[in-house]
Amino acid sequence: MIRTPIALVPYALMLAVVAGGLIWHAGDRIPRLGSVVESGTAGIGGPFTLVDQDGQARRDVDFRGRYMLVYFGYSFCPDVCPTTLAMMADALDKLGTQAGRFVPVFISIDPARDTPRVLKDYLTGFGARFVGLTGSEDAIKRVAKEYRVYYAKHPLDGGGYAVDHSGVIYLMGPDGRFVTYYEDQIGPDGLAADLARRLR
Ligand code: NI
């Protein structure tokens, strides 16, 4: 009789973790961009120098000539990040040969844990297209501010922490300027259709 409750403990913990993940993300705040979303002068984005998943320095200007799809998150994220990254990967797959015009960029807001190596392992699960970027706490703080991304650590009961963060995908033009943004509800078909429209 004693064995059953003990055997259930791992499952109870797992449920607590999953439920907790939903609550943290429920607190995500999307920047209120108002009605000037597609003006191209909304002041979103800016220069950065970060480190990619291969340990190479990458600057914003390195991506000129291609569209950047920029998403901020972290590899320990329990639910929303993986869903969004998978959605972005699906959308690009749907674009076929046009996919090369877009670079999906995942910027970690948890640089303490997201080393280049951790990002490399993590992003492998979403195909070969993603550029994962991390850097010093200061560098991440700066780039997040440029993109008006909110993030905040929350200590967990069992130790460690989660990071509450905005869940917006930014489309930056080949000139590096803000074009528009998406929320993950757009889905892979909707995202692919909108991206294809940008190339016409
Ligand atoms: Ni996340």
mmCIF file of N, CA, C and O and ligand atoms in Angstrom, residues 25 28 71-82 84 106 109 122 163-167, ligand 1:
data_model
loop_
_atom_site.group_PDB
_atom_site.id
_atom_site.type_symbol
_atom_site.label_atom_id
_atom_site.label_comp_id
_atom_site.label_asym_id
_atom_site.label_seq_id
_atom_site.Cartn_x
_atom_site.Cartn_y
_atom_site.Cartn_z
ATOM 1 N N HIS A 25 4.255 31.094 -18.411
ATOM 2 C CA HIS A 25 4.039 31.670 -19.727
ATOM 3 C C HIS A 25 2.770 32.473 -19.797
ATOM 4 O O HIS A 25 2.647 33.385 -20.598
ATOM 5 N N ASP A 28 3.496 35.908 -19.623
ATOM 6 C CA ASP A 28 4.250 36.548 -20.708
ATOM 7 C C ASP A 28 3.577 37.851 -21.119
ATOM 8 O O ASP A 28 2.379 37.917 -21.255
ATOM 9 N N TYR A 71 13.459 35.432 -32.651
ATOM 10 C CA TYR A 71 12.661 35.006 -31.504
ATOM 11 C C TYR A 71 13.558 34.910 -30.273
ATOM 12 O O TYR A 71 14.643 34.343 -30.335
ATOM 13 N N PHE A 72 13.102 35.506 -29.186
ATOM 14 C CA PHE A 72 13.844 35.448 -27.924
ATOM 15 C C PHE A 72 13.234 34.378 -27.028
ATOM 16 O O PHE A 72 12.014 34.319 -26.869
ATOM 17 N N GLY A 73 14.074 33.540 -26.439
ATOM 18 C CA GLY A 73 13.575 32.504 -25.544
ATOM 19 C C GLY A 73 14.746 31.854 -24.836
ATOM 20 O O GLY A 73 15.832 32.435 -24.762
ATOM 21 N N TYR A 74 14.536 30.637 -24.360
ATOM 22 C CA TYR A 74 15.640 29.941 -23.697
ATOM 23 C C TYR A 74 15.424 28.450 -23.776
ATOM 24 O O TYR A 74 14.291 27.973 -23.843
ATOM 25 N N SER A 75 16.508 27.722 -23.792
ATOM 26 C CA SER A 75 16.414 26.297 -24.095
ATOM 27 C C SER A 75 15.743 25.491 -22.987
ATOM 28 O O SER A 75 15.237 24.405 -23.245
ATOM 29 N N PHE A 76 15.717 26.020 -21.769
ATOM 30 C CA PHE A 76 15.064 25.290 -20.674
ATOM 31 C C PHE A 76 13.563 25.566 -20.635
ATOM 32 O O PHE A 76 12.867 25.033 -19.782
ATOM 33 N N CYS A 77 13.077 26.385 -21.519
ATOM 34 C CA CYS A 77 11.654 26.747 -21.550
ATOM 35 C C CYS A 77 10.802 25.486 -21.697
ATOM 36 O O CYS A 77 11.020 24.691 -22.603
ATOM 37 N N PRO A 78 9.834 25.303 -20.792
ATOM 38 C CA PRO A 78 9.092 24.048 -20.789
ATOM 39 C C PRO A 78 8.094 23.883 -21.926
ATOM 40 O O PRO A 78 7.782 22.771 -22.304
ATOM 41 N N ASP A 79 7.559 24.929 -22.478
ATOM 42 C CA ASP A 79 6.509 24.700 -23.474
ATOM 43 C C ASP A 79 6.488 25.679 -24.641
ATOM 44 O O ASP A 79 6.620 25.273 -25.774
ATOM 45 N N VAL A 80 6.361 26.959 -24.395
ATOM 46 C CA VAL A 80 6.103 27.888 -25.499
ATOM 47 C C VAL A 80 7.270 27.982 -26.479
ATOM 48 O O VAL A 80 7.071 27.971 -27.691
ATOM 49 N N CYS A 81 8.483 28.054 -25.974
ATOM 50 C CA CYS A 81 9.623 28.171 -26.896
ATOM 51 C C CYS A 81 9.702 27.016 -27.888
ATOM 52 O O CYS A 81 9.776 27.252 -29.094
ATOM 53 N N PRO A 82 9.691 25.769 -27.407
ATOM 54 C CA PRO A 82 9.786 24.677 -28.387
ATOM 55 C C PRO A 82 8.642 24.685 -29.395
ATOM 56 O O PRO A 82 8.840 24.387 -30.575
ATOM 57 N N THR A 84 6.995 27.305 -30.505
ATOM 58 C CA THR A 84 7.204 28.406 -31.446
ATOM 59 C C THR A 84 8.336 28.098 -32.419
ATOM 60 O O THR A 84 8.218 28.344 -33.620
ATOM 61 N N PHE A 106 17.410 32.582 -32.993
ATOM 62 C CA PHE A 106 16.926 32.360 -31.628
ATOM 63 C C PHE A 106 17.913 33.016 -30.670
ATOM 64 O O PHE A 106 19.077 32.611 -30.597
ATOM 65 N N ILE A 109 17.524 34.490 -23.711
ATOM 66 C CA ILE A 109 17.421 35.459 -22.622
ATOM 67 C C ILE A 109 17.831 34.775 -21.309
ATOM 68 O O ILE A 109 17.536 35.255 -20.225
ATOM 69 N N TYR A 122 20.350 22.013 -28.419
ATOM 70 C CA TYR A 122 18.924 22.318 -28.381
ATOM 71 C C TYR A 122 18.365 22.557 -29.789
ATOM 72 O O TYR A 122 17.338 22.002 -30.171
ATOM 73 N N VAL A 163 12.333 31.429 -16.710
ATOM 74 C CA VAL A 163 12.404 32.809 -17.187
ATOM 75 C C VAL A 163 11.120 33.151 -17.936
ATOM 76 O O VAL A 163 10.805 32.543 -18.957
ATOM 77 N N ASP A 164 10.387 34.073 -17.364
ATOM 78 C CA ASP A 164 9.195 34.585 -18.020
ATOM 79 C C ASP A 164 9.671 35.489 -19.157
ATOM 80 O O ASP A 164 10.627 36.244 -18.985
ATOM 81 N N HIS A 165 9.034 35.387 -20.331
ATOM 82 C CA HIS A 165 9.514 36.228 -21.436
ATOM 83 C C HIS A 165 8.437 36.485 -22.471
ATOM 84 O O HIS A 165 7.487 35.723 -22.588
ATOM 85 N N SER A 166 8.622 37.548 -23.237
ATOM 86 C CA SER A 166 7.711 37.868 -24.330
ATOM 87 C C SER A 166 7.777 36.772 -25.379
ATOM 88 O O SER A 166 8.811 36.139 -25.548
ATOM 89 N N GLY A 167 6.686 36.557 -26.085
ATOM 90 C CA GLY A 167 6.651 35.470 -27.063
ATOM 91 C C GLY A 167 6.382 35.949 -28.478
ATOM 92 O O GLY A 167 5.570 35.372 -29.182
HETATM 93 NI NI NI B 1 9.724 30.214 -23.599
#
